[in-house]
């Protein structure tokens, strides 16, 4: 589902990613770990074309990205198949919860509005936010906003979901609620790459853990092998 081959990204003359290769099979969950500055966010952003790279290639959900600028339209097509959730939920503050979730599908305009809305309500129920469909983001807790952000990404029917430290802005209780949602997605067979420092999550859900250090893959293995036994 994802194949990264010898990826090189240079920023300000430094190789931020220095020949990263990894594979993510369909239906599997990869957790990316590594120290601050090791390139985790840069790698994730290269996977959905948010950042360009200068060497290597990325194949993701049937889309192939080569080094340099992407052809017109390629990134729009890719992002329909690749959902991303950030540390700071990035909901549209002026829209209600349900409008945040339906916006993407409405812009695509492939399905009738009532069908899009019904599907959004199902997704909001799935993340435990059905009761808050009419609320504005500012009235919600961080954990609630993040669950809406997950529903919004899922509304596009992505083949792959990318998460960049989805719980690091949250207190432990809210983190747990969000991680439970992501674990449920994993059980449902959603292909995912998750940057997280939460070892408990990795042990519960990760098919593989990839450890980055200084822009290179240091180790790849099971959560047990890379993170050690639960302590
Ligand atoms: N646009 C840029 N210009 C210069 N340096 C950059 C740029 N973007 C990232 N970097 C550097 O690249 C390195 C990797 O950054 P990245 O954000 O990918 O790391 P990370 O592993 O996600 O770290 P963290 O755990 O702190 O989120 C860091 O040293 C960062 O300072
Ligand atoms: Mg980061």
PDB file of C-alpha atoms and ligand atoms in Angstrom:
ATOM      1  CA  UNK A   1       0.000   0.000   0.000  1.00  0.00           C
ATOM      2  CA  UNK A   2       2.966   2.298   0.700  1.00  0.00           C
ATOM      3  CA  UNK A   3       6.456   1.861  -0.714  1.00  0.00           C
ATOM      4  CA  UNK A   4       9.112   4.410   0.121  1.00  0.00           C
ATOM      5  CA  UNK A   5      12.366   3.969  -1.752  1.00  0.00           C
ATOM      6  CA  UNK A   6      15.609   5.767  -0.880  1.00  0.00           C
ATOM      7  CA  UNK A   7      13.805   8.999   0.002  1.00  0.00           C
ATOM      8  CA  UNK A   8      16.021  12.074   0.294  1.00  0.00           C
ATOM      9  CA  UNK A   9      14.770  15.472   1.481  1.00  0.00           C
ATOM     10  CA  UNK A  10      17.079  18.460   1.841  1.00  0.00           C
ATOM     11  CA  UNK A  11      16.209  21.634   3.782  1.00  0.00           C
ATOM     12  CA  UNK A  12      18.616  24.537   4.117  1.00  0.00           C
ATOM     13  CA  UNK A  13      21.457  22.380   2.779  1.00  0.00           C
ATOM     14  CA  UNK A  14      20.914  19.543   5.284  1.00  0.00           C
ATOM     15  CA  UNK A  15      19.676  16.059   4.453  1.00  0.00           C
ATOM     16  CA  UNK A  16      16.600  15.845   6.674  1.00  0.00           C
ATOM     17  CA  UNK A  17      15.721  12.468   5.143  1.00  0.00           C
ATOM     18  CA  UNK A  18      18.795  10.581   4.058  1.00  0.00           C
ATOM     19  CA  UNK A  19      17.776   7.529   2.061  1.00  0.00           C
ATOM     20  CA  UNK A  20      14.644   6.329   3.872  1.00  0.00           C
ATOM     21  CA  UNK A  21      13.074   3.113   2.596  1.00  0.00           C
ATOM     22  CA  UNK A  22      10.082   1.361   4.111  1.00  0.00           C
ATOM     23  CA  UNK A  23       7.056  -0.674   3.135  1.00  0.00           C
ATOM     24  CA  UNK A  24       3.554  -0.606   4.602  1.00  0.00           C
ATOM     25  CA  UNK A  25       1.301  -3.512   3.568  1.00  0.00           C
ATOM     26  CA  UNK A  26      -2.424  -2.947   3.063  1.00  0.00           C
ATOM     27  CA  UNK A  27      -4.412  -3.255   6.288  1.00  0.00           C
ATOM     28  CA  UNK A  28      -1.354  -2.841   8.504  1.00  0.00           C
ATOM     29  CA  UNK A  29      -0.387  -0.206  11.069  1.00  0.00           C
ATOM     30  CA  UNK A  30       3.101   1.302  11.143  1.00  0.00           C
ATOM     31  CA  UNK A  31       4.215   3.383  14.094  1.00  0.00           C
ATOM     32  CA  UNK A  32       7.051   5.857  13.461  1.00  0.00           C
ATOM     33  CA  UNK A  33       9.252   6.634  16.446  1.00  0.00           C
ATOM     34  CA  UNK A  34      12.531   8.450  16.952  1.00  0.00           C
ATOM     35  CA  UNK A  35      13.991  11.491  18.698  1.00  0.00           C
ATOM     36  CA  UNK A  36      12.847  15.042  18.046  1.00  0.00           C
ATOM     37  CA  UNK A  37      14.283  16.248  14.749  1.00  0.00           C
ATOM     38  CA  UNK A  38      14.840  12.736  13.362  1.00  0.00           C
ATOM     39  CA  UNK A  39      12.543  13.448  10.399  1.00  0.00           C
ATOM     40  CA  UNK A  40       9.254  11.781  11.379  1.00  0.00           C
ATOM     41  CA  UNK A  41       7.005  14.699  10.408  1.00  0.00           C
ATOM     42  CA  UNK A  42       8.980  15.386   7.249  1.00  0.00           C
ATOM     43  CA  UNK A  43       8.587  11.757   6.172  1.00  0.00           C
ATOM     44  CA  UNK A  44       4.845  11.801   6.846  1.00  0.00           C
ATOM     45  CA  UNK A  45       4.445  15.056   4.916  1.00  0.00           C
ATOM     46  CA  UNK A  46       6.398  13.648   1.979  1.00  0.00           C
ATOM     47  CA  UNK A  47       3.990  10.691   1.925  1.00  0.00           C
ATOM     48  CA  UNK A  48       1.022  12.886   1.023  1.00  0.00           C
ATOM     49  CA  UNK A  49       2.859  15.447  -1.048  1.00  0.00           C
ATOM     50  CA  UNK A  50       2.738  18.242   1.529  1.00  0.00           C
ATOM     51  CA  UNK A  51       6.503  18.571   1.158  1.00  0.00           C
ATOM     52  CA  UNK A  52       8.665  17.966  -1.901  1.00  0.00           C
ATOM     53  CA  UNK A  53      11.684  15.670  -1.869  1.00  0.00           C
ATOM     54  CA  UNK A  54      14.817  15.628  -3.976  1.00  0.00           C
ATOM     55  CA  UNK A  55      15.603  11.923  -4.340  1.00  0.00           C
ATOM     56  CA  UNK A  56      13.923   8.525  -4.268  1.00  0.00           C
ATOM     57  CA  UNK A  57      10.234   7.783  -4.733  1.00  0.00           C
ATOM     58  CA  UNK A  58       6.980   7.236  -2.875  1.00  0.00           C
ATOM     59  CA  UNK A  59       4.170   4.961  -4.000  1.00  0.00           C
ATOM     60  CA  UNK A  60       1.063   5.312  -1.850  1.00  0.00           C
ATOM     61  CA  UNK A  61      -2.464   3.990  -2.460  1.00  0.00           C
ATOM     62  CA  UNK A  62      -1.633   3.517  -6.128  1.00  0.00           C
ATOM     63  CA  UNK A  63      -0.183   7.019  -6.610  1.00  0.00           C
ATOM     64  CA  UNK A  64       3.471   7.470  -7.456  1.00  0.00           C
ATOM     65  CA  UNK A  65       5.402  10.538  -6.381  1.00  0.00           C
ATOM     66  CA  UNK A  66       8.794  11.184  -7.913  1.00  0.00           C
ATOM     67  CA  UNK A  67      11.413  13.678  -6.789  1.00  0.00           C
ATOM     68  CA  UNK A  68      10.824  17.340  -7.588  1.00  0.00           C
ATOM     69  CA  UNK A  69       7.556  19.131  -8.318  1.00  0.00           C
ATOM     70  CA  UNK A  70       4.452  17.005  -8.925  1.00  0.00           C
ATOM     71  CA  UNK A  71       2.399  17.279 -12.120  1.00  0.00           C
ATOM     72  CA  UNK A  72      -0.766  19.425 -11.927  1.00  0.00           C
ATOM     73  CA  UNK A  73      -3.703  17.659 -10.295  1.00  0.00           C
ATOM     74  CA  UNK A  74      -1.606  14.787  -8.952  1.00  0.00           C
ATOM     75  CA  UNK A  75      -1.668  15.959  -5.339  1.00  0.00           C
ATOM     76  CA  UNK A  76      -5.423  16.584  -5.325  1.00  0.00           C
ATOM     77  CA  UNK A  77      -5.987  13.033  -6.537  1.00  0.00           C
ATOM     78  CA  UNK A  78      -3.548  11.627  -3.999  1.00  0.00           C
ATOM     79  CA  UNK A  79      -5.104  13.458  -1.047  1.00  0.00           C
ATOM     80  CA  UNK A  80      -8.498  11.925  -1.756  1.00  0.00           C
ATOM     81  CA  UNK A  81      -6.927   8.564  -0.985  1.00  0.00           C
ATOM     82  CA  UNK A  82      -4.596   9.663   1.823  1.00  0.00           C
ATOM     83  CA  UNK A  83      -6.094  11.257   4.950  1.00  0.00           C
ATOM     84  CA  UNK A  84      -3.968  13.140   7.445  1.00  0.00           C
ATOM     85  CA  UNK A  85      -4.538  14.104  11.083  1.00  0.00           C
ATOM     86  CA  UNK A  86      -2.254  16.614  12.784  1.00  0.00           C
ATOM     87  CA  UNK A  87      -1.249  17.380  16.350  1.00  0.00           C
ATOM     88  CA  UNK A  88      -3.273  20.610  16.275  1.00  0.00           C
ATOM     89  CA  UNK A  89      -6.649  19.430  15.023  1.00  0.00           C
ATOM     90  CA  UNK A  90      -6.966  22.248  12.439  1.00  0.00           C
ATOM     91  CA  UNK A  91     -10.768  22.190  12.325  1.00  0.00           C
ATOM     92  CA  UNK A  92     -12.472  25.084  10.553  1.00  0.00           C
ATOM     93  CA  UNK A  93     -13.529  27.276  13.526  1.00  0.00           C
ATOM     94  CA  UNK A  94     -16.463  28.941  11.765  1.00  0.00           C
ATOM     95  CA  UNK A  95     -18.086  25.623  10.773  1.00  0.00           C
ATOM     96  CA  UNK A  96     -20.103  23.247  12.934  1.00  0.00           C
ATOM     97  CA  UNK A  97     -18.812  19.749  13.595  1.00  0.00           C
ATOM     98  CA  UNK A  98     -21.010  18.197  10.909  1.00  0.00           C
ATOM     99  CA  UNK A  99     -20.060  20.882   8.371  1.00  0.00           C
ATOM    100  CA  UNK A 100     -16.370  20.262   9.076  1.00  0.00           C
ATOM    101  CA  UNK A 101     -16.903  16.588   8.312  1.00  0.00           C
ATOM    102  CA  UNK A 102     -19.043  17.054   5.181  1.00  0.00           C
ATOM    103  CA  UNK A 103     -16.995  19.857   3.609  1.00  0.00           C
ATOM    104  CA  UNK A 104     -14.524  17.656   1.711  1.00  0.00           C
ATOM    105  CA  UNK A 105     -17.131  15.298   0.228  1.00  0.00           C
ATOM    106  CA  UNK A 106     -19.385  18.276  -0.636  1.00  0.00           C
ATOM    107  CA  UNK A 107     -16.547  19.975  -2.519  1.00  0.00           C
ATOM    108  CA  UNK A 108     -15.941  16.736  -4.429  1.00  0.00           C
ATOM    109  CA  UNK A 109     -19.660  16.746  -5.263  1.00  0.00           C
ATOM    110  CA  UNK A 110     -19.915  13.082  -6.140  1.00  0.00           C
ATOM    111  CA  UNK A 111     -22.799  12.201  -3.819  1.00  0.00           C
ATOM    112  CA  UNK A 112     -26.082  13.926  -2.950  1.00  0.00           C
ATOM    113  CA  UNK A 113     -25.947  16.232   0.098  1.00  0.00           C
ATOM    114  CA  UNK A 114     -28.314  14.141   2.260  1.00  0.00           C
ATOM    115  CA  UNK A 115     -26.253  11.031   1.636  1.00  0.00           C
ATOM    116  CA  UNK A 116     -23.029  12.885   2.543  1.00  0.00           C
ATOM    117  CA  UNK A 117     -24.651  14.119   5.747  1.00  0.00           C
ATOM    118  CA  UNK A 118     -25.924  10.659   6.730  1.00  0.00           C
ATOM    119  CA  UNK A 119     -22.459   9.175   6.152  1.00  0.00           C
ATOM    120  CA  UNK A 120     -20.892  11.950   8.256  1.00  0.00           C
ATOM    121  CA  UNK A 121     -23.252  11.213  11.136  1.00  0.00           C
ATOM    122  CA  UNK A 122     -22.262   7.543  11.016  1.00  0.00           C
ATOM    123  CA  UNK A 123     -18.590   8.554  11.202  1.00  0.00           C
ATOM    124  CA  UNK A 124     -19.244  10.967  14.068  1.00  0.00           C
ATOM    125  CA  UNK A 125     -20.987   8.168  15.965  1.00  0.00           C
ATOM    126  CA  UNK A 126     -18.010   5.928  15.289  1.00  0.00           C
ATOM    127  CA  UNK A 127     -15.663   8.420  16.994  1.00  0.00           C
ATOM    128  CA  UNK A 128     -18.163   9.049  19.804  1.00  0.00           C
ATOM    129  CA  UNK A 129     -19.088  12.558  18.609  1.00  0.00           C
ATOM    130  CA  UNK A 130     -22.566  12.063  17.149  1.00  0.00           C
ATOM    131  CA  UNK A 131     -24.168  14.183  19.899  1.00  0.00           C
ATOM    132  CA  UNK A 132     -21.990  17.156  18.971  1.00  0.00           C
ATOM    133  CA  UNK A 133     -22.879  17.446  15.277  1.00  0.00           C
ATOM    134  CA  UNK A 134     -24.232  20.995  15.685  1.00  0.00           C
ATOM    135  CA  UNK A 135     -21.455  22.245  17.981  1.00  0.00           C
ATOM    136  CA  UNK A 136     -18.651  24.631  17.026  1.00  0.00           C
ATOM    137  CA  UNK A 137     -15.067  23.432  17.524  1.00  0.00           C
ATOM    138  CA  UNK A 138     -14.296  26.119  20.135  1.00  0.00           C
ATOM    139  CA  UNK A 139     -16.902  24.615  22.499  1.00  0.00           C
ATOM    140  CA  UNK A 140     -15.224  21.165  22.430  1.00  0.00           C
ATOM    141  CA  UNK A 141     -12.308  19.714  24.390  1.00  0.00           C
ATOM    142  CA  UNK A 142      -9.067  18.965  22.571  1.00  0.00           C
ATOM    143  CA  UNK A 143      -9.796  15.258  22.554  1.00  0.00           C
ATOM    144  CA  UNK A 144     -13.270  15.861  21.134  1.00  0.00           C
ATOM    145  CA  UNK A 145     -11.862  18.146  18.434  1.00  0.00           C
ATOM    146  CA  UNK A 146      -9.279  15.546  17.504  1.00  0.00           C
ATOM    147  CA  UNK A 147     -11.961  12.880  17.167  1.00  0.00           C
ATOM    148  CA  UNK A 148     -13.886  15.210  14.839  1.00  0.00           C
ATOM    149  CA  UNK A 149     -10.674  15.754  12.859  1.00  0.00           C
ATOM    150  CA  UNK A 150     -10.380  11.969  12.483  1.00  0.00           C
ATOM    151  CA  UNK A 151     -14.004  11.726  11.287  1.00  0.00           C
ATOM    152  CA  UNK A 152     -13.331  14.555   8.827  1.00  0.00           C
ATOM    153  CA  UNK A 153     -10.355  12.696   7.358  1.00  0.00           C
ATOM    154  CA  UNK A 154     -12.352   9.438   7.184  1.00  0.00           C
ATOM    155  CA  UNK A 155     -15.192  11.190   5.335  1.00  0.00           C
ATOM    156  CA  UNK A 156     -13.112  11.165   2.162  1.00  0.00           C
ATOM    157  CA  UNK A 157     -12.896   7.358   2.338  1.00  0.00           C
ATOM    158  CA  UNK A 158      -9.092   7.365   2.407  1.00  0.00           C
ATOM    159  CA  UNK A 159      -7.198   4.185   1.620  1.00  0.00           C
ATOM    160  CA  UNK A 160      -4.415   5.306   3.961  1.00  0.00           C
ATOM    161  CA  UNK A 161      -4.533   7.431   7.112  1.00  0.00           C
ATOM    162  CA  UNK A 162      -1.478   9.342   8.371  1.00  0.00           C
ATOM    163  CA  UNK A 163      -1.346  10.647  11.950  1.00  0.00           C
ATOM    164  CA  UNK A 164       1.342  13.053  13.186  1.00  0.00           C
ATOM    165  CA  UNK A 165       1.441  12.922  16.992  1.00  0.00           C
ATOM    166  CA  UNK A 166      -2.362  13.018  17.225  1.00  0.00           C
ATOM    167  CA  UNK A 167      -2.389  12.998  21.032  1.00  0.00           C
ATOM    168  CA  UNK A 168       0.635  15.042  22.044  1.00  0.00           C
ATOM    169  CA  UNK A 169      -1.467  18.176  22.661  1.00  0.00           C
ATOM    170  CA  UNK A 170      -3.888  16.241  24.893  1.00  0.00           C
ATOM    171  CA  UNK A 171      -3.989  15.260  28.550  1.00  0.00           C
ATOM    172  CA  UNK A 172      -3.785  11.516  29.323  1.00  0.00           C
ATOM    173  CA  UNK A 173      -7.536  10.920  29.544  1.00  0.00           C
ATOM    174  CA  UNK A 174      -8.276  12.659  26.242  1.00  0.00           C
ATOM    175  CA  UNK A 175      -5.291  10.916  24.659  1.00  0.00           C
ATOM    176  CA  UNK A 176      -6.727   7.576  25.657  1.00  0.00           C
ATOM    177  CA  UNK A 177     -10.093   8.424  24.044  1.00  0.00           C
ATOM    178  CA  UNK A 178      -8.406   9.392  20.792  1.00  0.00           C
ATOM    179  CA  UNK A 179      -6.065   6.385  20.798  1.00  0.00           C
ATOM    180  CA  UNK A 180      -9.028   4.070  21.385  1.00  0.00           C
ATOM    181  CA  UNK A 181     -10.602   5.460  18.203  1.00  0.00           C
ATOM    182  CA  UNK A 182      -7.387   4.864  16.249  1.00  0.00           C
ATOM    183  CA  UNK A 183      -7.070   1.328  17.648  1.00  0.00           C
ATOM    184  CA  UNK A 184     -10.651   0.646  16.485  1.00  0.00           C
ATOM    185  CA  UNK A 185      -9.714   1.844  12.993  1.00  0.00           C
ATOM    186  CA  UNK A 186      -6.732  -0.504  13.071  1.00  0.00           C
ATOM    187  CA  UNK A 187      -8.984  -3.428  14.021  1.00  0.00           C
ATOM    188  CA  UNK A 188     -11.200  -2.496  11.076  1.00  0.00           C
ATOM    189  CA  UNK A 189      -8.256  -2.967   8.717  1.00  0.00           C
ATOM    190  CA  UNK A 190      -7.530   0.695   7.964  1.00  0.00           C
ATOM    191  CA  UNK A 191      -3.987   1.089   6.638  1.00  0.00           C
ATOM    192  CA  UNK A 192      -2.240   3.671   8.825  1.00  0.00           C
ATOM    193  CA  UNK A 193       1.072   5.316   9.635  1.00  0.00           C
ATOM    194  CA  UNK A 194       1.098   6.866  13.098  1.00  0.00           C
ATOM    195  CA  UNK A 195       3.822   9.057  14.581  1.00  0.00           C
ATOM    196  CA  UNK A 196       3.414   8.727  18.334  1.00  0.00           C
ATOM    197  CA  UNK A 197       5.431   8.540  21.516  1.00  0.00           C
ATOM    198  CA  UNK A 198       2.725   6.382  23.061  1.00  0.00           C
ATOM    199  CA  UNK A 199       4.338   2.973  23.413  1.00  0.00           C
ATOM    200  CA  UNK A 200       1.110   1.503  24.740  1.00  0.00           C
ATOM    201  CA  UNK A 201      -0.590   2.363  21.468  1.00  0.00           C
ATOM    202  CA  UNK A 202       2.251   0.794  19.487  1.00  0.00           C
ATOM    203  CA  UNK A 203       1.998  -2.403  21.526  1.00  0.00           C
ATOM    204  CA  UNK A 204      -1.764  -2.571  21.058  1.00  0.00           C
ATOM    205  CA  UNK A 205      -2.011  -1.714  17.392  1.00  0.00           C
ATOM    206  CA  UNK A 206       1.283  -1.587  15.505  1.00  0.00           C
ATOM    207  CA  UNK A 207       2.082  -4.242  12.936  1.00  0.00           C
ATOM    208  CA  UNK A 208       5.559  -2.764  12.725  1.00  0.00           C
ATOM    209  CA  UNK A 209       7.525  -0.026  14.445  1.00  0.00           C
ATOM    210  CA  UNK A 210       9.991   1.991  12.352  1.00  0.00           C
ATOM    211  CA  UNK A 211      12.601   3.924  14.278  1.00  0.00           C
ATOM    212  CA  UNK A 212      14.164   6.955  12.608  1.00  0.00           C
ATOM    213  CA  UNK A 213      17.419   8.593  13.692  1.00  0.00           C
ATOM    214  CA  UNK A 214      19.014  11.546  11.901  1.00  0.00           C
ATOM    215  CA  UNK A 215      16.886  11.047   8.810  1.00  0.00           C
ATOM    216  CA  UNK A 216      17.612   7.331   8.444  1.00  0.00           C
ATOM    217  CA  UNK A 217      15.764   4.173   9.349  1.00  0.00           C
ATOM    218  CA  UNK A 218      17.600   2.898  12.392  1.00  0.00           C
ATOM    219  CA  UNK A 219      15.528  -0.197  13.107  1.00  0.00           C
ATOM    220  CA  UNK A 220      12.321  -1.874  11.934  1.00  0.00           C
ATOM    221  CA  UNK A 221      10.512  -4.575  13.850  1.00  0.00           C
ATOM    222  CA  UNK A 222       7.627  -5.491  16.101  1.00  0.00           C
ATOM    223  CA  UNK A 223       6.698  -3.168  18.974  1.00  0.00           C
ATOM    224  CA  UNK A 224       8.186  -5.706  21.368  1.00  0.00           C
ATOM    225  CA  UNK A 225      11.483  -5.834  19.484  1.00  0.00           C
ATOM    226  CA  UNK A 226      11.880  -2.070  19.096  1.00  0.00           C
ATOM    227  CA  UNK A 227      10.283  -0.737  22.275  1.00  0.00           C
ATOM    228  CA  UNK A 228      10.978  -3.627  24.611  1.00  0.00           C
ATOM    229  CA  UNK A 229       8.556  -5.459  26.860  1.00  0.00           C
ATOM    230  CA  UNK A 230       5.783  -3.405  28.506  1.00  0.00           C
ATOM    231  CA  UNK A 231       6.996  -1.868  31.727  1.00  0.00           C
TER     232      UNK A 231
HETATM  233  N1  LIG B   1      11.733  23.800   6.216  1.00  0.00           N
HETATM  234  C1  LIG B   1      12.802  23.455   6.962  1.00  0.00           C
HETATM  235  N2  LIG B   1      13.960  24.143   6.906  1.00  0.00           N
HETATM  236  C2  LIG B   1      15.039  23.778   7.629  1.00  0.00           C
HETATM  237  N3  LIG B   1      15.052  22.732   8.478  1.00  0.00           N
HETATM  238  C3  LIG B   1      13.913  22.024   8.579  1.00  0.00           C
HETATM  239  C4  LIG B   1      12.740  22.336   7.845  1.00  0.00           C
HETATM  240  N4  LIG B   1      11.792  21.429   8.167  1.00  0.00           N
HETATM  241  C5  LIG B   1      12.347  20.611   9.071  1.00  0.00           C
HETATM  242  N5  LIG B   1      13.619  20.956   9.322  1.00  0.00           N
HETATM  243  C6  LIG B   1      14.546  20.234  10.230  1.00  0.00           C
HETATM  244  O1  LIG B   1      14.492  18.889   9.858  1.00  0.00           O
HETATM  245  C7  LIG B   1      14.665  18.034  10.976  1.00  0.00           C
HETATM  246  C8  LIG B   1      13.552  17.033  11.028  1.00  0.00           C
HETATM  247  O2  LIG B   1      12.343  17.711  11.342  1.00  0.00           O
HETATM  248  P1  LIG B   1      10.983  16.938  11.599  1.00  0.00           P
HETATM  249  O3  LIG B   1       9.974  17.972  11.960  1.00  0.00           O
HETATM  250  O4  LIG B   1      10.681  16.054  10.463  1.00  0.00           O
HETATM  251  O5  LIG B   1      11.371  16.049  12.867  1.00  0.00           O
HETATM  252  P2  LIG B   1      10.449  15.192  13.839  1.00  0.00           P
HETATM  253  O6  LIG B   1      11.102  13.836  13.945  1.00  0.00           O
HETATM  254  O7  LIG B   1       9.049  15.242  13.389  1.00  0.00           O
HETATM  255  O8  LIG B   1      10.633  15.934  15.234  1.00  0.00           O
HETATM  256  P3  LIG B   1       9.585  16.154  16.453  1.00  0.00           P
HETATM  257  O9  LIG B   1       9.585  14.865  17.227  1.00  0.00           O
HETATM  258  O10 LIG B   1      10.174  17.265  17.222  1.00  0.00           O
HETATM  259  O11 LIG B   1       8.249  16.479  15.862  1.00  0.00           O
HETATM  260  C9  LIG B   1      14.771  18.961  12.189  1.00  0.00           C
HETATM  261  O12 LIG B   1      16.128  19.112  12.496  1.00  0.00           O
HETATM  262  C10 LIG B   1      14.162  20.261  11.675  1.00  0.00           C
HETATM  263  O13 LIG B   1      14.731  21.354  12.345  1.00  0.00           O
HETATM  264 MG1  LIG B   2       7.286  16.009  14.228  1.00  0.00          MG
END
